[in-house]
Coordinates of C-alpha atoms (C1' of nucleotides) in Angstrom, one line a residue:
Chain A
M1099 CA -0.1 0.0 -0.1
E1100 CA 3.1 2.4 0.9
G1101 CA 5.5 3.1 -1.7
T1102 CA 8.5 5.1 -1.8
N1103 CA 9.1 8.3 -3.7
D1104 CA 10.4 6.5 -6.8
Y1105 CA 9.0 8.7 -9.5
S1106 CA 11.7 10.8 -11.4
Y1107 CA 12.8 14.0 -10.1
R1108 CA 14.2 16.7 -12.8
P1109 CA 14.2 20.4 -12.6
G1110 CA 11.2 21.8 -14.5
A1111 CA 7.8 19.8 -14.6
I1112 CA 7.5 17.0 -11.9
M1113 CA 5.4 14.5 -13.6
T1114 CA 3.7 11.6 -11.8
N1115 CA 1.2 9.9 -13.9
N1116 CA 0.9 12.5 -16.2
V1117 CA 0.0 14.9 -13.3
D1118 CA 2.8 17.8 -13.0
I1119 CA 3.0 18.5 -9.2
R1120 CA 3.7 22.2 -9.9
S1121 CA 0.2 22.1 -11.4
S1122 CA -1.1 22.2 -8.0
S1123 CA -1.4 25.7 -6.8
L1124 CA 0.7 25.0 -3.4
F1125 CA 3.4 23.4 -5.2
S1126 CA 3.4 26.1 -7.8
V1127 CA 5.6 28.6 -6.2
L1128 CA 8.2 26.4 -5.1
D1129 CA 11.8 26.2 -6.7
D1130 CA 13.7 23.1 -7.5
A1131 CA 15.4 22.9 -4.6
Q1132 CA 12.4 23.2 -2.5
I1133 CA 10.3 20.8 -4.5
K1134 CA 12.9 18.2 -3.9
R1135 CA 12.8 18.7 -0.3
V1136 CA 9.1 18.1 -0.1
M1137 CA 9.5 15.2 -2.3
Q1138 CA 11.9 13.6 0.0
S1139 CA 9.3 13.2 2.8
S1140 CA 6.8 12.4 0.1
H1141 CA 5.3 8.8 -0.5
M1142 CA 3.4 7.4 -3.2
L1143 CA 0.5 5.4 -2.3
N1144 CA -1.6 3.0 -4.4
L1145 CA -5.1 2.4 -3.2
A1146 CA -7.7 -0.3 -4.5
D1147 CA -11.4 0.6 -5.1
R1148 CA -13.0 1.3 -1.7
Q1149 CA -9.8 1.1 0.1
S1150 CA -9.8 3.5 3.2
L1151 CA -7.0 6.0 3.2
F1152 CA -7.8 7.5 6.9
E1153 CA -10.9 7.5 9.1
C1154 CA -12.7 10.4 10.8
G1155 CA -10.5 11.1 14.0
D1156 CA -7.3 9.7 12.8
E1157 CA -4.1 11.4 13.6
A1158 CA -3.3 13.9 10.7
D1159 CA 0.4 14.1 10.0
R1160 CA 0.3 13.8 6.3
F1161 CA -1.5 15.6 3.5
Y1162 CA -2.1 14.5 0.0
L1163 CA -2.2 15.0 -3.6
V1164 CA -4.2 13.0 -6.1
T1165 CA -2.5 11.9 -9.2
K1166 CA -4.8 9.3 -10.3
G1167 CA -8.6 8.4 -9.8
Q1168 CA -10.6 10.2 -7.2
I1169 CA -11.0 10.3 -3.6
K1170 CA -14.2 10.5 -1.5
L1171 CA -14.3 12.2 1.7
F1172 CA -17.0 11.7 3.9
R1173 CA -18.6 11.7 7.4
L1174 CA -20.8 9.1 8.8
S1175 CA -23.6 9.3 11.3
V1176 CA -24.5 7.1 14.4
N1177 CA -27.1 4.9 12.2
G1178 CA -24.4 4.5 9.4
D1179 CA -25.5 7.4 6.9
E1180 CA -23.0 8.8 5.2
K1181 CA -22.5 12.2 3.6
T1182 CA -19.9 12.7 1.0
I1183 CA -18.3 16.0 1.9
D1184 CA -16.4 16.2 -1.3
I1185 CA -14.9 14.1 -4.2
I1186 CA -10.9 14.8 -4.8
Q1187 CA -9.9 14.8 -8.1
P1188 CA -6.6 14.1 -9.8
G1189 CA -4.1 17.2 -9.2
N1190 CA -5.7 18.4 -6.1
T1191 CA -4.6 18.4 -2.5
F1192 CA -6.7 17.7 0.5
A1193 CA -6.2 17.6 4.1
E1194 CA -3.5 20.2 4.1
A1195 CA -5.4 22.6 6.0
L1196 CA -5.0 20.4 9.1
M1197 CA -1.4 21.1 9.3
F1198 CA -2.0 24.4 11.4
M1199 CA -3.9 22.4 14.3
E1200 CA -2.1 21.8 17.4
Q1201 CA -3.3 18.0 17.8
P1202 CA -4.7 17.5 14.0
T1203 CA -7.1 14.9 13.5
Y1204 CA -8.9 14.2 10.3
P1205 CA -12.2 15.8 10.4
V1206 CA -13.5 13.4 7.6
S1207 CA -13.0 9.8 6.4
A1208 CA -11.4 9.1 3.1
T1209 CA -11.8 6.2 0.5
A1210 CA -10.7 5.3 -3.1
L1211 CA -13.1 5.7 -5.8
G1212 CA -11.7 3.3 -8.2
K1213 CA -8.0 2.6 -8.3
V1214 CA -6.3 5.8 -7.0
Q1215 CA -2.7 6.9 -6.8
L1216 CA -1.8 9.6 -4.7
I1217 CA 1.4 11.2 -3.0
S1218 CA 1.3 12.0 0.5
F1219 CA 3.6 14.8 2.3
D1220 CA 4.8 15.3 5.6
N1221 CA 3.1 18.1 7.3
A1222 CA 6.1 18.9 9.7
Q1223 CA 8.5 19.3 6.6
F1224 CA 5.9 21.4 4.6
L1225 CA 5.6 23.7 7.7
N1226 CA 9.2 24.2 7.7
L1227 CA 9.0 25.2 3.9
L1228 CA 6.4 27.7 4.9
R1229 CA 8.1 29.2 7.5
G1230 CA 11.0 30.6 5.0
N1231 CA 8.3 31.4 2.0
F1232 CA 5.8 33.8 2.1
D1233 CA 4.6 33.5 -1.6
L1234 CA 3.8 29.9 -0.4
C1235 CA 2.2 31.1 2.8
F1236 CA 0.1 33.3 0.4
R1237 CA -0.8 30.2 -1.8
M1238 CA -1.8 28.6 1.2
M1239 CA -4.1 31.3 2.6
G1240 CA -5.6 31.6 -0.9
S1241 CA -6.5 28.2 -1.2
L1242 CA -8.0 27.8 2.6
C1243 CA -10.1 31.1 1.7
Q1244 CA -11.6 29.6 -1.5
R1245 CA -12.2 26.2 0.2
L1246 CA -14.0 28.5 2.9
R1247 CA -16.0 30.2 0.3
G1248 CA -16.9 27.0 -1.2
L1249 CA -18.3 25.4 2.1
V1250 CA -20.4 28.7 2.7
K1251 CA -22.0 28.2 -0.7
E1252 CA -22.7 24.4 0.2
I1253 CA -24.6 25.3 3.4
D1254 CA -26.3 28.1 1.3
D1255 CA -27.3 25.2 -1.3
L1256 CA -28.2 22.9 1.5
T1257 CA -30.8 25.4 3.5
L1258 CA -31.9 27.6 0.6
Q1259 CA -31.8 25.2 -2.4
S1260 CA -34.1 22.2 -3.0
A1261 CA -32.9 19.0 -4.2
T1262 CA -33.8 19.7 -7.9
T1263 CA -31.9 23.0 -7.9
R1264 CA -28.8 21.3 -6.4
M1265 CA -29.0 18.6 -8.9
C1266 CA -29.0 21.1 -11.8
A1267 CA -26.4 23.2 -10.3
M1268 CA -24.2 19.9 -10.5
L1269 CA -24.7 19.2 -13.9
V1270 CA -24.3 22.8 -15.1
N1271 CA -20.7 22.5 -13.4
H1272 CA -20.2 19.2 -14.8
M1273 CA -21.2 20.4 -18.5
E1274 CA -19.0 23.4 -18.1
R1275 CA -15.9 21.9 -16.7
E1276 CA -16.2 19.2 -19.6
G1277 CA -17.1 21.7 -22.3
E1278 CA -19.5 19.3 -23.9
S1279 CA -23.3 19.2 -23.7
E1280 CA -22.9 15.3 -23.6
F1281 CA -20.4 13.9 -20.5
P1282 CA -20.2 11.1 -18.4
L1283 CA -21.0 11.6 -14.6
Q1284 CA -17.7 11.2 -12.6
A1285 CA -18.8 9.0 -10.0
P1286 CA -21.5 6.4 -9.3
K1287 CA -24.9 7.7 -8.9
G1288 CA -25.1 6.9 -5.3
V1289 CA -22.1 8.8 -4.4
L1290 CA -23.2 12.1 -6.2
A1291 CA -26.6 11.5 -4.5
S1292 CA -24.5 11.6 -1.1
R1293 CA -22.6 14.5 -2.5
L1294 CA -25.8 16.5 -3.0
S1295 CA -27.2 15.3 0.3
M1296 CA -30.0 13.4 -1.1
K1297 CA -31.0 9.5 -1.1
P1298 CA -30.1 7.4 -4.3
E1299 CA -33.8 6.8 -4.8
T1300 CA -34.5 11.0 -4.8
F1301 CA -31.2 11.5 -7.3
S1302 CA -32.7 9.0 -9.4
R1303 CA -36.2 10.4 -9.5
I1304 CA -34.9 13.8 -10.1
L1305 CA -32.9 12.6 -13.1
Q1306 CA -36.1 11.2 -14.4
N1307 CA -38.0 14.1 -13.9
L1308 CA -35.6 16.2 -15.8
A1309 CA -35.4 13.8 -18.5
N1310 CA -39.2 13.9 -18.8
E1311 CA -39.1 17.6 -18.8
G1312 CA -37.1 17.2 -22.0
I1313 CA -34.0 19.3 -20.3
I1314 CA -31.6 16.3 -20.4
E1315 CA -31.3 12.6 -21.6
V1316 CA -30.0 9.9 -19.5
K1317 CA -28.2 6.9 -20.7
G1318 CA -26.5 5.0 -17.8
Q1319 CA -23.7 7.1 -16.7
N1320 CA -24.1 9.4 -19.5
V1321 CA -26.1 12.5 -19.5
G1322 CA -26.9 14.8 -22.4
V1323 CA -28.0 18.5 -21.9
L1324 CA -31.2 19.2 -24.2
D1325 CA -32.0 22.4 -23.0
E1326 CA -29.2 24.3 -21.6
C1327 CA -31.1 27.5 -20.7
R1328 CA -33.7 25.8 -18.6
L1329 CA -31.3 23.7 -17.0
K1330 CA -29.4 26.8 -15.5
E1331 CA -32.6 28.4 -14.9
S1332 CA -33.3 25.8 -12.6
A1333 CA -29.8 25.8 -11.3
H1334 CA -29.8 29.1 -10.4
P1335 CA -33.1 30.4 -9.4
E1336 CA -31.6 34.0 -8.7
S1337 CA -31.4 34.6 -12.6
V1338 CA -35.1 35.1 -13.2
I1339 CA -35.3 37.9 -10.4
G1340 CA -36.7 40.8 -11.5
L1341 CA -39.4 39.2 -13.9
E1342 CA -42.9 39.3 -13.4
P1343 CA -44.2 36.3 -11.7
E1344 CA -46.6 35.6 -14.8
F1345 CA -43.3 35.8 -17.3
N1346 CA -41.5 33.4 -14.9
C1347 CA -40.5 30.1 -16.6
N1348 CA -42.5 28.1 -14.2
H1349 CA -41.1 24.8 -14.8
Q1350 CA -42.7 22.7 -11.6
M1351 CA -41.3 19.3 -11.4
P1352 CA -43.9 17.5 -8.7
F1353 CA -41.7 15.0 -7.3
H1354 CA -43.8 11.7 -8.0
Q1355 CA -44.5 12.8 -11.7
R1356 CA -44.2 10.2 -14.2
Chain B
M1120 CA -21.8 55.7 10.7
E1121 CA -17.7 55.5 10.0
G1122 CA -15.9 57.3 12.6
T1123 CA -12.0 57.5 12.9
N1124 CA -9.5 55.9 15.0
D1125 CA -10.2 57.7 18.0
Y1126 CA -9.4 55.0 20.9
S1127 CA -6.5 55.5 22.9
Y1128 CA -3.1 53.8 21.7
R1129 CA -0.7 52.9 24.6
P1130 CA 1.8 50.1 24.6
G1131 CA 0.4 46.9 26.3
A1132 CA -3.3 46.1 26.1
I1133 CA -5.1 48.1 23.3
M1134 CA -8.6 48.5 24.9
T1135 CA -11.5 49.6 22.9
N1136 CA -14.8 48.9 24.9
N1137 CA -13.2 46.6 27.1
V1138 CA -12.3 44.5 24.2
D1139 CA -8.4 44.0 24.2
I1140 CA -7.6 44.0 20.5
R1141 CA -4.8 41.6 21.4
S1142 CA -7.3 39.1 22.8
S1143 CA -8.3 38.4 19.2
S1144 CA -5.7 35.8 18.3
L1145 CA -5.0 37.5 15.0
F1146 CA -3.6 40.7 16.7
S1147 CA -1.8 38.8 19.5
V1148 CA 1.4 38.0 18.1
L1149 CA 1.9 41.8 16.5
D1150 CA 4.4 44.1 18.5
D1151 CA 3.4 47.4 19.6
A1152 CA 4.7 49.0 16.4
Q1153 CA 2.8 46.7 14.2
I1154 CA -0.4 47.2 15.9
K1155 CA 0.0 50.9 15.8
R1156 CA 0.4 50.5 12.2
V1157 CA -2.8 48.4 11.7
M1158 CA -4.6 50.9 13.7
Q1159 CA -3.4 53.8 11.7
S1160 CA -5.5 52.2 8.7
S1161 CA -8.6 51.4 11.0
H1162 CA -11.8 53.0 11.7
M1163 CA -14.3 52.5 14.6
L1164 CA -17.8 51.9 13.5
N1165 CA -21.4 52.5 15.2
L1166 CA -24.1 50.6 13.9
A1167 CA -27.7 50.8 14.8
D1168 CA -29.8 47.8 15.5
R1169 CA -30.6 46.1 12.1
Q1170 CA -28.2 48.5 10.4
S1171 CA -26.4 46.9 7.4
L1172 CA -22.7 46.7 7.3
F1173 CA -22.1 45.4 3.7
E1174 CA -24.2 43.0 1.4
C1175 CA -23.2 40.0 -0.2
G1176 CA -21.5 40.6 -3.5
D1177 CA -20.1 44.1 -2.0
E1178 CA -16.5 44.6 -2.8
A1179 CA -14.7 43.4 0.1
D1180 CA -11.7 45.5 0.9
R1181 CA -11.9 45.5 4.7
F1182 CA -12.3 43.2 7.6
Y1183 CA -13.9 43.6 11.1
L1184 CA -13.5 43.0 14.6
V1185 CA -16.5 43.4 16.9
T1186 CA -16.0 45.1 20.0
K1187 CA -19.5 45.5 21.3
G1188 CA -23.0 43.8 20.4
Q1189 CA -23.2 41.3 17.7
I1190 CA -23.1 40.9 14.0
K1191 CA -25.2 38.6 12.1
L1192 CA -23.9 37.1 8.7
F1193 CA -26.5 35.7 6.3
R1194 CA -27.3 34.7 2.9
L1195 CA -30.5 35.5 1.2
S1196 CA -32.4 33.2 -1.2
V1197 CA -34.2 34.8 -4.2
N1198 CA -37.6 34.3 -2.4
G1199 CA -36.2 36.5 0.5
D1200 CA -35.7 33.3 2.6
E1201 CA -32.6 34.1 4.9
K1202 CA -30.1 31.8 6.3
T1203 CA -27.9 33.0 9.4
I1204 CA -24.4 31.7 8.5
D1205 CA -22.9 33.0 11.8
I1206 CA -23.1 35.5 14.7
I1207 CA -20.2 37.0 15.7
Q1208 CA -19.7 38.0 19.1
P1209 CA -17.3 40.7 20.7
G1210 CA -13.8 40.0 20.3
N1211 CA -14.0 38.1 17.0
T1212 CA -12.8 39.1 13.8
F1213 CA -14.7 38.2 10.6
A1214 CA -14.2 38.6 6.8
E1215 CA -10.8 38.4 7.1
A1216 CA -10.3 35.5 4.9
L1217 CA -11.3 37.6 1.9
M1218 CA -8.0 39.4 1.6
F1219 CA -6.5 36.6 0.1
M1220 CA -8.8 36.7 -3.1
E1221 CA -8.0 38.2 -6.3
Q1222 CA -11.3 40.4 -6.6
P1223 CA -12.7 39.8 -3.0
T1224 CA -16.5 40.0 -2.4
Y1225 CA -18.1 39.4 0.6
P1226 CA -20.0 35.9 0.0
V1227 CA -22.6 37.0 3.1
S1228 CA -24.5 40.1 4.1
A1229 CA -23.6 41.5 7.4
T1230 CA -26.2 43.4 9.9
A1231 CA -26.1 44.7 13.4
L1232 CA -28.1 42.7 16.0
G1233 CA -28.7 45.4 18.5
K1234 CA -26.3 48.3 18.9
V1235 CA -22.9 47.2 17.5
Q1236 CA -19.7 48.7 17.8
L1237 CA -16.9 47.5 15.6
I1238 CA -13.4 48.2 14.2
S1239 CA -12.4 47.8 10.5
F1240 CA -9.0 47.1 9.1
D1241 CA -7.7 47.7 5.8
N1242 CA -7.1 44.5 3.9
A1243 CA -3.8 45.8 2.2
Q1244 CA -2.4 47.3 5.2
F1245 CA -3.0 43.9 6.8
L1246 CA -1.3 41.8 3.9
N1247 CA 1.7 44.0 4.1
L1248 CA 1.8 43.3 8.0
L1249 CA 1.6 39.4 6.9
R1250 CA 4.4 39.6 4.2
G1251 CA 6.8 40.5 6.8
N1252 CA 5.5 38.2 9.9
F1253 CA 5.3 34.5 9.6
D1254 CA 4.0 34.1 13.2
L1255 CA 1.1 36.2 12.1
C1256 CA 0.9 34.2 9.0
F1257 CA 0.4 31.1 11.0
R1258 CA -1.9 32.7 13.0
M1259 CA -4.0 33.4 10.1
M1260 CA -3.8 29.9 8.8
G1261 CA -4.7 28.4 11.8
S1262 CA -7.6 30.5 12.3
L1263 CA -8.6 29.7 8.7
C1264 CA -8.1 26.0 9.3
Q1265 CA -10.6 26.3 12.2
R1266 CA -13.2 28.2 10.7
L1267 CA -13.1 25.2 7.7
R1268 CA -13.4 22.7 10.5
G1269 CA -16.4 24.5 11.9
L1270 CA -18.3 24.8 8.4
V1271 CA -17.4 21.0 7.8
K1272 CA -19.2 20.2 11.0
E1273 CA -22.0 22.7 10.2
I1274 CA -22.7 20.6 6.9
D1275 CA -22.6 17.5 8.9
D1276 CA -25.2 18.8 11.4
L1277 CA -27.4 20.0 8.3
T1278 CA -27.2 16.7 6.5
L1279 CA -26.7 13.9 9.1
Q1280 CA -28.6 15.6 12.2
S1281 CA -32.5 16.5 12.8
A1282 CA -33.6 19.7 13.9
T1283 CA -33.9 18.8 17.4
T1284 CA -30.4 17.4 17.8
R1285 CA -29.1 20.6 16.2
M1286 CA -31.0 22.7 18.9
C1287 CA -29.9 20.5 21.8
A1288 CA -26.0 20.8 20.5
M1289 CA -26.8 24.7 20.4
L1290 CA -28.1 24.4 24.0
V1291 CA -25.3 22.6 25.5
N1292 CA -22.7 25.0 23.6
H1293 CA -24.3 27.9 25.3
M1294 CA -24.4 26.2 28.8
E1295 CA -20.8 25.5 28.6
R1296 CA -20.1 28.6 27.4
E1297 CA -21.8 30.4 30.2
G1298 CA -20.8 27.8 32.9
E1299 CA -24.3 27.9 34.3
S1300 CA -27.2 25.6 33.7
E1301 CA -29.6 28.6 33.6
F1302 CA -28.7 31.3 30.6
P1303 CA -30.3 33.8 28.4
L1304 CA -30.3 32.9 24.6
Q1305 CA -28.1 35.3 23.0
A1306 CA -30.2 36.4 20.1
P1307 CA -33.7 36.5 19.3
K1308 CA -35.2 33.3 18.9
G1309 CA -35.8 33.7 15.4
V1310 CA -32.4 34.4 14.5
L1311 CA -31.3 31.6 16.2
A1312 CA -33.8 29.6 14.4
S1313 CA -32.2 30.8 11.1
R1314 CA -28.9 29.9 12.4
L1315 CA -30.0 26.2 13.3
S1316 CA -31.7 26.4 9.7
M1317 CA -35.1 26.1 10.7
K1318 CA -38.2 28.0 10.7
P1319 CA -39.1 30.0 14.0
E1320 CA -42.3 27.9 14.2
T1321 CA -40.1 24.6 14.2
F1322 CA -37.8 26.4 16.9
S1323 CA -40.7 27.3 19.1
R1324 CA -42.2 23.8 19.0
I1325 CA -38.9 21.9 19.7
L1326 CA -38.2 24.1 22.5
Q1327 CA -41.8 23.2 23.8
N1328 CA -41.1 19.6 23.4
L1329 CA -38.0 19.5 25.2
A1330 CA -39.5 21.7 28.1
N1331 CA -42.6 19.0 28.2
E1332 CA -39.9 16.3 28.4
G1333 CA -38.5 17.9 31.6
I1334 CA -35.3 18.5 30.0
I1335 CA -35.2 22.3 30.2
E1336 CA -37.5 25.0 31.1
V1337 CA -37.9 28.2 29.1
K1338 CA -39.1 31.5 30.5
G1339 CA -38.9 34.2 27.6
Q1340 CA -35.3 34.3 26.5
N1341 CA -34.1 32.2 29.6
V1342 CA -33.5 28.8 29.2
G1343 CA -32.6 26.2 32.4
V1344 CA -31.1 23.1 31.8
L1345 CA -33.0 20.4 34.2
D1346 CA -31.4 17.2 32.8
E1347 CA -28.3 17.7 31.4
C1348 CA -27.8 14.2 30.8
R1349 CA -30.4 13.9 28.4
L1350 CA -29.8 17.2 26.9
K1351 CA -26.3 16.0 25.8
E1352 CA -27.6 12.8 24.7
S1353 CA -29.9 14.4 22.3
A1354 CA -27.3 16.8 21.1
H1355 CA -24.3 13.9 20.5
P1356 CA -26.3 10.7 19.4
E1357 CA -22.8 9.0 19.0
S1358 CA -22.7 8.7 23.0
V1359 CA -25.1 5.7 22.8
I1360 CA -23.5 3.7 20.3
G1361 CA -22.9 0.3 21.4
L1362 CA -26.1 0.1 23.7
E1363 CA -28.5 -2.6 22.5
P1364 CA -31.4 -1.2 21.3
E1365 CA -33.7 -1.9 24.1
F1366 CA -31.4 -0.3 26.8
N1367 CA -31.0 3.0 24.8
C1368 CA -32.8 6.0 26.4
N1369 CA -35.2 6.2 23.8
H1370 CA -36.5 10.0 24.3
Q1371 CA -38.7 10.1 21.4
M1372 CA -40.0 13.6 20.5
P1373 CA -43.2 13.4 18.3
F1374 CA -43.2 16.4 16.2
H1375 CA -46.5 17.5 17.1
Q1376 CA -46.4 16.2 20.6
R1377 CA -48.4 18.5 23.2
Chain C
dT1006 C1' -54.3 53.0 29.4
dT1007 C1' -54.8 51.9 24.8
dG1008 C1' -53.3 51.2 20.5
dG1009 C1' -50.0 49.5 17.4
dC1010 C1' -45.8 47.2 16.8
dT1011 C1' -43.0 42.9 16.6
dC1012 C1' -41.9 38.8 18.1
dC1013 C1' -43.2 34.3 19.5
dT1014 C1' -46.7 30.8 19.9
dT1015 C1' -50.2 27.5 18.4
dG1016 C1' -53.0 24.6 15.4
dA1017 C1' -54.3 22.7 10.9
dT1018 C1' -52.5 21.2 6.8
dG1019 C1' -49.3 20.1 3.0
dG1020 C1' -45.3 19.0 0.4
dA1021 C1' -40.5 17.7 -0.5
dT1022 C1' -38.1 14.1 0.5
dG1023 C1' -37.1 9.9 3.3
dT1024 C1' -38.1 4.7 4.1
dC1025 C1' -39.0 0.1 2.8
dA1026 C1' -39.6 -3.4 -0.4
dA1027 C1' -39.0 -5.4 -4.9
dA1028 C1' -37.6 -5.4 -9.5
dA1029 C1' -34.4 -4.4 -13.2
dG1030 C1' -30.1 -3.7 -15.1
dG1031 C1' -25.2 -4.2 -15.1
dT1032 C1' -20.5 -6.5 -14.1
dT1033 C1' -17.7 -10.1 -12.5
dC1034 C1' -16.4 -14.8 -12.1
dC1035 C1' -16.3 -18.9 -12.7
Chain D
dG578 C1' -23.5 -18.4 -20.1
dG579 C1' -25.1 -17.8 -16.0
dA580 C1' -25.1 -17.4 -11.1
dA581 C1' -24.3 -14.0 -7.8
dC582 C1' -23.8 -9.4 -6.6
dC583 C1' -24.2 -4.7 -7.0
dT584 C1' -26.3 -0.5 -8.5
dT585 C1' -30.1 1.9 -9.9
dT586 C1' -35.0 2.2 -10.7
dT587 C1' -39.9 2.2 -9.5
dG588 C1' -43.7 2.0 -6.2
dA589 C1' -46.3 2.6 -1.9
dC590 C1' -46.1 5.0 2.0
dA591 C1' -44.2 7.3 6.3
dT592 C1' -42.3 11.6 8.5
dC593 C1' -39.9 15.7 9.3
dC594 C1' -40.7 20.0 8.6
dA595 C1' -42.7 24.2 6.0
dT596 C1' -46.5 26.9 5.4
dC597 C1' -50.4 29.4 6.4
dA598 C1' -53.5 31.6 9.4
dA599 C1' -54.8 33.2 13.8
dG600 C1' -54.1 34.3 18.5
dG601 C1' -51.0 35.8 22.6
dA602 C1' -47.2 38.6 25.0
dG603 C1' -44.3 41.9 25.6
dC604 C1' -43.0 46.8 24.2
dC605 C1' -43.1 51.7 23.4
dA606 C1' -45.4 55.8 22.2
dA607 C1' -49.0 59.1 23.0

DNA sequence: TTGGCTCCTTGATGGATGTCAAAAGGTTCC
DNA sequence: GGAACCTTTTGACATCCATCAAGGAGCCAA
């Protein structure tokens, strides 16, 4: 499970599995000597599908960069309900915020979605690096700030938006990231459901509704957006502010509609 | 509305309205000269009850320290629904995370709860200070990290916990902060309801239920905790893990019970 | 005191989403 | 190819909480 830092090191791009480490914003401001130093305390890891990386509450002395596959971050409730907090994509780091805590423990559990390859970094090492590099500090603070904004948005979504709205917002994100109106969902539907804080049954029904409305079409894992305009309206209800009620596109989607 | 920096400056404690600026973790690592520098670009503000400080989307070039009263941070949905994200207490700063963004805009609106006194600081000034002070950077990163953890916990609560559980957790926090089993709620019930992501009616009913159960007693704004044990059980359902179902204290609280 | 606020409470009802159960596809492994 | 298994879908029903409407309760002003 735990390998060594056996990837090639050379000045310039540091490639591991087609992911340039420098493309991660945290590492982009490091010079070659610094990268080398971080690398020396790093390990490459391979995880099988569903393999656990750490559990909520574990001591947190390392952080991670995903180079291949996806990592699911989640929390469990007493009765075994699972809430997926985030799905980390290749090229992104996670758990690095914890290095600033006194007695850091992971606030979430992490498991592999499919086969995953990642690199782990030693918190103490990285803290040393931070202590001599203001650019890096600012990078880090910027990244923490963005994550904060993301979570605030998330809370907004959970409290002020409906399940359908969240679904549409996700589909719009997906579409814009892919640049195509047809794309595969990047995780099993059950996982996406949990990410959107709904049950798989609800997820399925909402997709069905959107398809019945002619807004999307669904074939297995593939989604095609047929009516981008209506999808975006459903995703961002604020876009119709200012219109008179009778002029609103009022695309009601009763839950149990067939 | 906007005053000048007319509070006394002297080495050592920097008091403004009985709040020592140094007691805020961000400022605690600054020496006198640095404090003085920050102060020079700061302003004291007074807000009347309900007065707005900034709106979601406004350009964010200052951050704030509350010295008296409370600030409500919230987001609005299209239909006017309001979600209180946080209630900032005296001695605490807010909106400082934004200084690391390119084109910072506030992700929430802020208004006064009651009469409020606060100090605003110039982001650019503070960034200069950060750029020469690693301790301060680490303070800042630590604070951002804690805020992140708080938000993750919040999402957990919203998705995995019931309204009653959230209420109990809040009451336990309240109680432990006050150190008394009897205490006043620190904000109008309607605001607390929104903070807990429920409607005022639901808030009222849950308090009623807890009172009927004999767990608390409520007199206006004052709450007395009668059965701390049961309150904590309801707040942290994980505490009863491992017990056989029939041995669980099964304090059902049907919603419409009278 | 009385009126007019605003905030809170209480009751009746409804709706979005969860739950439970079963069927329908897909995948993997002999 | 088919058996076992998992994921997804579908249906019937339950529940939590929101909504709507009305009634108290405290507070301030005249």
